[in-house]
Tab-separated table of C-alpha atoms in Angstrom:
chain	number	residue	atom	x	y	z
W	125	UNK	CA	0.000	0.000	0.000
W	126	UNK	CA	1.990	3.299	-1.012
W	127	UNK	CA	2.227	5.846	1.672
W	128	UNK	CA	-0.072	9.060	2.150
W	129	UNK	CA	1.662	12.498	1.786
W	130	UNK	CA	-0.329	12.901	5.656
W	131	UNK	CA	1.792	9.700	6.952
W	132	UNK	CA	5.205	10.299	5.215
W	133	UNK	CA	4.858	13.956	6.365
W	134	UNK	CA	4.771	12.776	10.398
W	135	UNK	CA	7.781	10.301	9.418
W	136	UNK	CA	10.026	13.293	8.369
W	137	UNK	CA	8.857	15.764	11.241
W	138	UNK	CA	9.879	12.329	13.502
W	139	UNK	CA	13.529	11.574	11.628
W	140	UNK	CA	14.524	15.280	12.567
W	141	UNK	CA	12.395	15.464	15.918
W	142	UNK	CA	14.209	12.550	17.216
W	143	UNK	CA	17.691	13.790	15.605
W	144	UNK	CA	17.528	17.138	17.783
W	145	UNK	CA	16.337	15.375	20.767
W	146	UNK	CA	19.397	12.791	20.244
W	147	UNK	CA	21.294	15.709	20.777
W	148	UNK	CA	19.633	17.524	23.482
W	149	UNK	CA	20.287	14.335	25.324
W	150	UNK	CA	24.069	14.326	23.809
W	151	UNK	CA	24.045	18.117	24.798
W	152	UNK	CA	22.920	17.944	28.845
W	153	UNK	CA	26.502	16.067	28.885
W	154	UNK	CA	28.404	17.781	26.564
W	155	UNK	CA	27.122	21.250	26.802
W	156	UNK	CA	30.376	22.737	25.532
W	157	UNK	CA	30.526	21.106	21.942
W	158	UNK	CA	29.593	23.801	19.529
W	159	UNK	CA	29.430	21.800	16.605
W	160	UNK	CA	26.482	19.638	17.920
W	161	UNK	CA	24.748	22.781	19.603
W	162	UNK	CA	24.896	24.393	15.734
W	163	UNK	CA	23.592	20.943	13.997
W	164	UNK	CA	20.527	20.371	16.414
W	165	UNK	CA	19.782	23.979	15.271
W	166	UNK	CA	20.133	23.445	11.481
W	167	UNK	CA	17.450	20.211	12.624
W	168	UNK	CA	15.210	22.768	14.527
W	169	UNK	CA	15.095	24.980	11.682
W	170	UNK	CA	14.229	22.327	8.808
W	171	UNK	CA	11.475	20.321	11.775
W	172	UNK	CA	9.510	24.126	12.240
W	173	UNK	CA	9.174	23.848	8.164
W	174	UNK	CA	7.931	20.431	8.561
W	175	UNK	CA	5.540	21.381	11.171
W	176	UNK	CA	4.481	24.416	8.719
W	177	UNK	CA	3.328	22.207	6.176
W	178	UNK	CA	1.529	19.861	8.196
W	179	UNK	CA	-0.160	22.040	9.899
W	180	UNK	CA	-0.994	24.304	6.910
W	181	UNK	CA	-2.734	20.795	5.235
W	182	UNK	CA	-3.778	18.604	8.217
W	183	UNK	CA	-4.883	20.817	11.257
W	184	UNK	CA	-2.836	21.717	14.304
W	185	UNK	CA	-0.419	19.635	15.845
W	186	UNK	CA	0.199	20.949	19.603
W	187	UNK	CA	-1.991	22.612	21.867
W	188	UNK	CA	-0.269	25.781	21.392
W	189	UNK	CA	-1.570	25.669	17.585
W	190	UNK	CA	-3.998	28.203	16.224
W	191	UNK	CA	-5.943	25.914	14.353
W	192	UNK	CA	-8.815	26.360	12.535
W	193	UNK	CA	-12.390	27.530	13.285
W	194	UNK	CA	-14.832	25.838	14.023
W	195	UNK	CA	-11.767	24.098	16.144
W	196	UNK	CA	-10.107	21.269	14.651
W	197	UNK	CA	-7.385	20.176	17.155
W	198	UNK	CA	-10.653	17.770	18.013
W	199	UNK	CA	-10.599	16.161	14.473
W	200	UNK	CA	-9.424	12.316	14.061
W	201	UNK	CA	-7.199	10.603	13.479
W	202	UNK	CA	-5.717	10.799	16.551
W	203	UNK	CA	-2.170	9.404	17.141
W	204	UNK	CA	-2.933	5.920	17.789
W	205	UNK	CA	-5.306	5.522	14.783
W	206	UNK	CA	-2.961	6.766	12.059
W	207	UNK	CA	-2.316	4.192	9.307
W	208	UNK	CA	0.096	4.184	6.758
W	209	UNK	CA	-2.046	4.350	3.794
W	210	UNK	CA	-5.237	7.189	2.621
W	211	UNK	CA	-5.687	9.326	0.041
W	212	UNK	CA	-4.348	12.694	1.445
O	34	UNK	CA	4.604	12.507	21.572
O	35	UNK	CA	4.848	15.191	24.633
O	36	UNK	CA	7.118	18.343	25.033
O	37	UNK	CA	8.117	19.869	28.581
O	38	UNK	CA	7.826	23.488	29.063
O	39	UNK	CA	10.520	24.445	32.069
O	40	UNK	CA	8.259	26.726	33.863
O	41	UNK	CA	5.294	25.454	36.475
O	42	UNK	CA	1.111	25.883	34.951
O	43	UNK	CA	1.101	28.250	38.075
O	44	UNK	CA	4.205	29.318	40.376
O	45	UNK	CA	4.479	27.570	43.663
O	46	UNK	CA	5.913	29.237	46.517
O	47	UNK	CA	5.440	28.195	50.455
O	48	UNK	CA	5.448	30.673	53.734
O	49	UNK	CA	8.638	28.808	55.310
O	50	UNK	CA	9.477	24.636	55.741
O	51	UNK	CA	6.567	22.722	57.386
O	52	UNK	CA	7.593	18.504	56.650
O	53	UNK	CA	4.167	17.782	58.489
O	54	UNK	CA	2.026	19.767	55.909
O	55	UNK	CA	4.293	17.982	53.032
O	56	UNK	CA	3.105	14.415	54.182
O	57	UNK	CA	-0.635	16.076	54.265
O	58	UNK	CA	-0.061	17.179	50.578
O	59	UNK	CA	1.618	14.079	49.284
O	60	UNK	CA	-1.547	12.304	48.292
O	61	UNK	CA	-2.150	14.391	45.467
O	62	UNK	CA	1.543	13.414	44.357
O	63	UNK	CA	0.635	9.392	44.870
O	64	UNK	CA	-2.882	8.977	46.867
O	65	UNK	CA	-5.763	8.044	44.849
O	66	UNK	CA	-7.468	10.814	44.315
O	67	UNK	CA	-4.050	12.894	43.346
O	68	UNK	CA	-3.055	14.315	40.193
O	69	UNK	CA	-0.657	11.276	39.055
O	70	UNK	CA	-4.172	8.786	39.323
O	71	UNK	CA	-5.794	11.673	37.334
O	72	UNK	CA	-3.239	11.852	34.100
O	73	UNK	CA	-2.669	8.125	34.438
O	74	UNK	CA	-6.797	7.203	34.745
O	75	UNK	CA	-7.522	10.206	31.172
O	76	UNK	CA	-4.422	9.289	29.601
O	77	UNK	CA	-5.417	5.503	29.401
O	78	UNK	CA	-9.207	5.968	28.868
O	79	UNK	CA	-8.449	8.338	25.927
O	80	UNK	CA	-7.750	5.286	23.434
O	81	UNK	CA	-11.066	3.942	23.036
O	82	UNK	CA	-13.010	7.096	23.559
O	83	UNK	CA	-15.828	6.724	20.533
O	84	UNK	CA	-15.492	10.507	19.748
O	85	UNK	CA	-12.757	13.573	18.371
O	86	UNK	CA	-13.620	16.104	20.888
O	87	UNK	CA	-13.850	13.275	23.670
O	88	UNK	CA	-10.406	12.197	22.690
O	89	UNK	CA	-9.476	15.592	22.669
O	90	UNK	CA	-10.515	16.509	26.277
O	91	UNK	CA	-8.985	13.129	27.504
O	92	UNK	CA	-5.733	14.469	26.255
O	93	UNK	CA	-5.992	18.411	27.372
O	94	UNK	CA	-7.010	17.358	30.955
O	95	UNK	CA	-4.376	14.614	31.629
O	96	UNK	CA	-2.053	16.801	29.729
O	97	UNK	CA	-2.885	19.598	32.324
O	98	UNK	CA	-3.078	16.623	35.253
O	99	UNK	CA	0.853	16.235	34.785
O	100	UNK	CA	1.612	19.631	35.059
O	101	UNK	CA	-0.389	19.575	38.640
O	102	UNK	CA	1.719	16.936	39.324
O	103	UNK	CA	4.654	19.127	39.188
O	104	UNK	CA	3.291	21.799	40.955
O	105	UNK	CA	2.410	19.563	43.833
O	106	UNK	CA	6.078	17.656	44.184
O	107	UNK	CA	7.205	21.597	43.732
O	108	UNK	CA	4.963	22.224	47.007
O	109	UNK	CA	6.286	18.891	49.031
O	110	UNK	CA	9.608	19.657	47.813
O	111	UNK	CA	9.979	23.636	49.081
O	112	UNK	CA	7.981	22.518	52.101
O	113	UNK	CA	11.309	20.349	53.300
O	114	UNK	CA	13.908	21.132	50.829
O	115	UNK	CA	17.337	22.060	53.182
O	116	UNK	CA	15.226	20.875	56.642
O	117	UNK	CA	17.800	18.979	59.385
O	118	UNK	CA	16.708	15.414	59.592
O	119	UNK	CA	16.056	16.116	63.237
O	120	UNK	CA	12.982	18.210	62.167
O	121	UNK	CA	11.727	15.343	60.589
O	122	UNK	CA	11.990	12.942	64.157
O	123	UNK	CA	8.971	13.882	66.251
O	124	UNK	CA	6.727	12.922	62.801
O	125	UNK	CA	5.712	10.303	60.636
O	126	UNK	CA	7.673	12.031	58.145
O	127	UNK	CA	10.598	10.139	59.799
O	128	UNK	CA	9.848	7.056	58.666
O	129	UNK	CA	9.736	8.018	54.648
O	130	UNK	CA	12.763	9.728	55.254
O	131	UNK	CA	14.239	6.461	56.561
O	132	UNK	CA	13.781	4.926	53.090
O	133	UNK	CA	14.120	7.550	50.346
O	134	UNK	CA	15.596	10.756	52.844
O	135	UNK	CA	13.592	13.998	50.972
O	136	UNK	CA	12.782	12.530	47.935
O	137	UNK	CA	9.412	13.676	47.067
O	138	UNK	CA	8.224	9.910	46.205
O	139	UNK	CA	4.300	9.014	44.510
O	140	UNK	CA	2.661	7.735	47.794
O	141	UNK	CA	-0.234	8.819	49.329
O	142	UNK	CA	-0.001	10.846	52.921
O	143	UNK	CA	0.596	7.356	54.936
O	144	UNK	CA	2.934	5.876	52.353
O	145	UNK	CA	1.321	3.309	50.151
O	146	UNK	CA	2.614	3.525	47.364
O	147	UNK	CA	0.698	5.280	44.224
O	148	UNK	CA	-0.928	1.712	42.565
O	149	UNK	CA	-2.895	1.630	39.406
O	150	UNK	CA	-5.573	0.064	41.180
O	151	UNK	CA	-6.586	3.894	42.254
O	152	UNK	CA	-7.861	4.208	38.432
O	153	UNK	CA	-10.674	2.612	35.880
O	154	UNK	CA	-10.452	2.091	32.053
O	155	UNK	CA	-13.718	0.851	30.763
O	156	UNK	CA	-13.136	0.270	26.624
O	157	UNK	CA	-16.758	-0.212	25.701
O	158	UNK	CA	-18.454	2.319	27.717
O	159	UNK	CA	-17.356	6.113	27.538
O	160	UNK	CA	-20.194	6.948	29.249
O	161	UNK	CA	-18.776	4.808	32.604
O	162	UNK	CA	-15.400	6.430	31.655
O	163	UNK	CA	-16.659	9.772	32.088
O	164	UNK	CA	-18.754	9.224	35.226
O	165	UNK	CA	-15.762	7.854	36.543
O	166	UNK	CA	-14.147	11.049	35.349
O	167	UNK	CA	-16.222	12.911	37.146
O	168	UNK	CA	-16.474	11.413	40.487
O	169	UNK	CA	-12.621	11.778	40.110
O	170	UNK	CA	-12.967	15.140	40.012
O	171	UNK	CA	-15.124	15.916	42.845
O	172	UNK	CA	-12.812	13.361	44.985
O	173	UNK	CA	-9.668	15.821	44.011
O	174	UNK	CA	-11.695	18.941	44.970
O	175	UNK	CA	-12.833	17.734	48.670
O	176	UNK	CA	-8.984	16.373	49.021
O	177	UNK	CA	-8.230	20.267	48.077
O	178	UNK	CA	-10.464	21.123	50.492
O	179	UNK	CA	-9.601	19.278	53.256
O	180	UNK	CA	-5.946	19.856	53.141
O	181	UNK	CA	-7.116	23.781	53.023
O	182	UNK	CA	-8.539	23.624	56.325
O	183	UNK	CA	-5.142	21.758	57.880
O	184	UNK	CA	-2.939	24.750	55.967
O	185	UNK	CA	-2.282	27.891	57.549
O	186	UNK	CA	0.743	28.386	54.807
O	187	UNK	CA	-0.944	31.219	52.471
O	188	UNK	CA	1.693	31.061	49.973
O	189	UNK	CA	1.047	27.644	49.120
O	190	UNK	CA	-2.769	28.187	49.926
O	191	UNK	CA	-2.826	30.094	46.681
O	192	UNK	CA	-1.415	27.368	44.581
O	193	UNK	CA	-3.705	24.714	46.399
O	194	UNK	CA	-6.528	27.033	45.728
O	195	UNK	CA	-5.899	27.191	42.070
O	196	UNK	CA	-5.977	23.657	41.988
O	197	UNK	CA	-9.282	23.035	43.351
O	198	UNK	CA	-10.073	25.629	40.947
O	199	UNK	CA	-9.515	23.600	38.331
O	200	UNK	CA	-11.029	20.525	39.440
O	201	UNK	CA	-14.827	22.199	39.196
O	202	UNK	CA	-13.448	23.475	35.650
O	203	UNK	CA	-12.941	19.822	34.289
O	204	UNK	CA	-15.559	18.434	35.962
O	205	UNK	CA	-17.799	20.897	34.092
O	206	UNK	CA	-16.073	20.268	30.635
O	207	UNK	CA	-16.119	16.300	31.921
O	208	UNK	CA	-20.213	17.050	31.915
O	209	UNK	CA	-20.886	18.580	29.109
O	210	UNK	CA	-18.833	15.818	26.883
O	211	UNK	CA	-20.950	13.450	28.982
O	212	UNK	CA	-24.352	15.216	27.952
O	213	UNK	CA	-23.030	15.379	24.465
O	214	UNK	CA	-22.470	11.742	24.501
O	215	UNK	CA	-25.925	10.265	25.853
O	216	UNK	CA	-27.201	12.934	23.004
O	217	UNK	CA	-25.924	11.064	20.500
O	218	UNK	CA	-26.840	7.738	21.627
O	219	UNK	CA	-30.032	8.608	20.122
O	220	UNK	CA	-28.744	9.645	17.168
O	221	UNK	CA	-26.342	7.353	14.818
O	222	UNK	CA	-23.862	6.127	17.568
O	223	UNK	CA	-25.437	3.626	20.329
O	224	UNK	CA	-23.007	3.274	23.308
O	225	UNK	CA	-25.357	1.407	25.232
């Protein structure tokens, strides 16, 4: 079943979620290494973008999101009922 | 997937050390009707909730419930944080600090340890789930209440105040998503 542009959209904004909290982690022990303080940023940067397009096609994605009105942060699917496949 | 803010939902801040007020205010760190069973009873119901908005207010509430949570082990822990262990002698307080010395440690106020047994999950019935909810609410407010009238710290009165506070809030959002719910039982959706 090929992907939806919805699904493979939350498996980017994961990659370079997870990448910059690798190295949040990496930074509480090494908070003096500049080069891994810079690259989480670069990963902060492109993972905003992400979360720019999502939100712009699918609806918000954090509490702190506008959203749309009538409110839409209630809409499903919710996390646990996301599957790989669909048409958007 | 959850994010922490660094900052409290309210700021917590206490009139001077008092350990025997801590133990008082523990059980809404680990007691049944604290704010750990409350994210930990929304947080597992919210799976099998038959509606968006009832998944939705599943996941604001116990999202909110865990930032209590902090603001409670903030209370327990400026209420002893620094105190001499002889301070902590003449009280049942001792005995905790026998076994974990000031860690501020899910139990209720005599100890027993926080248990999921304090909570309820019922898959097929949201409408059990949300009376639940409810009664979980009220529970938290009288605990609120009744650890008001042992406090005579008005600092932390403020933050416990705030607290019950928001226990009548949810349990009035916790009612209306139960009214909309037994609406639409006689409509397309039959819960029971």
């Amino acid at each position: 079943m090929p992907k939806s542009k919805r699904y493979k959209l939350l498996q980017d904004i994961n990659s370079v979620s997870f990448a910059a909290l690798e190295l949040t982690l990496f930074l509480d022990t090494h908070p003096d290494d500049r080069a891994m303080w810079e690259q989480r940023k670069t990963y902060l940067k492109e993972r905003e973008c992400l979360i720019a397009e999502y939100e712009d096609r699918y609806g918000p994605l954090t509490q702190n999101s506008p959203g749309d009105f009538p409110w839409n942060w209630i809409d499903e699917p919710w996390p646990w009922e996301m599957t790989p496949g669909g048409d958007d | 997937m959850w994010i922490y803010e660094k900052r409290l939902q309210k700021q917590v801040s206490v009139d001077g050390k008092n350990p025997k007020l801590a133990e008082y205010i523990l059980t809404q760190f680990g007691g049944p009707d604290g704010e750990l069973s409350a994210a930990i009873r929304y947080l597992t119901q919210r799976y099998t909730m038959p509606t968006g908005y009832t998944k939705a207010l599943l996941t604001d509430i116990g999202t909110e419930e865990l930032a209590h949570w902090e603001m409670i082990a903030t209370m327990v822990y400026q209420l002893t944080d620094g105190l001499d262990p002889e301070a902590y002698k003449q009280m049942d307080m001792a005995k905790k600090y026998a076994q974990r010395g000031p860690a501020v440690f899910p139990t209720d106020s005599e100890g027993n340890p926080w248990t999921a047994a304090y909570i309820q999950a019922h898959g097929n019935d949201p409408v059990a789930n949300l009376q639940e909810d409810l009664a979980a609410e009220s529970k938290a407010r009288a605990t609120y209440e009744n650890l008001l009238d042992l406090s005579d710290d008005e600092k932390l009165n403020r933050g416990l105040r705030f607290l019950r506070e928001r226990e009548v809030v949810h349990f009035q959002r916790f009612g209306e998503a139960l009214n909309q719910i037994q609406e639409e039982k006689h409509q397309r959706r039959v819960f029971y």
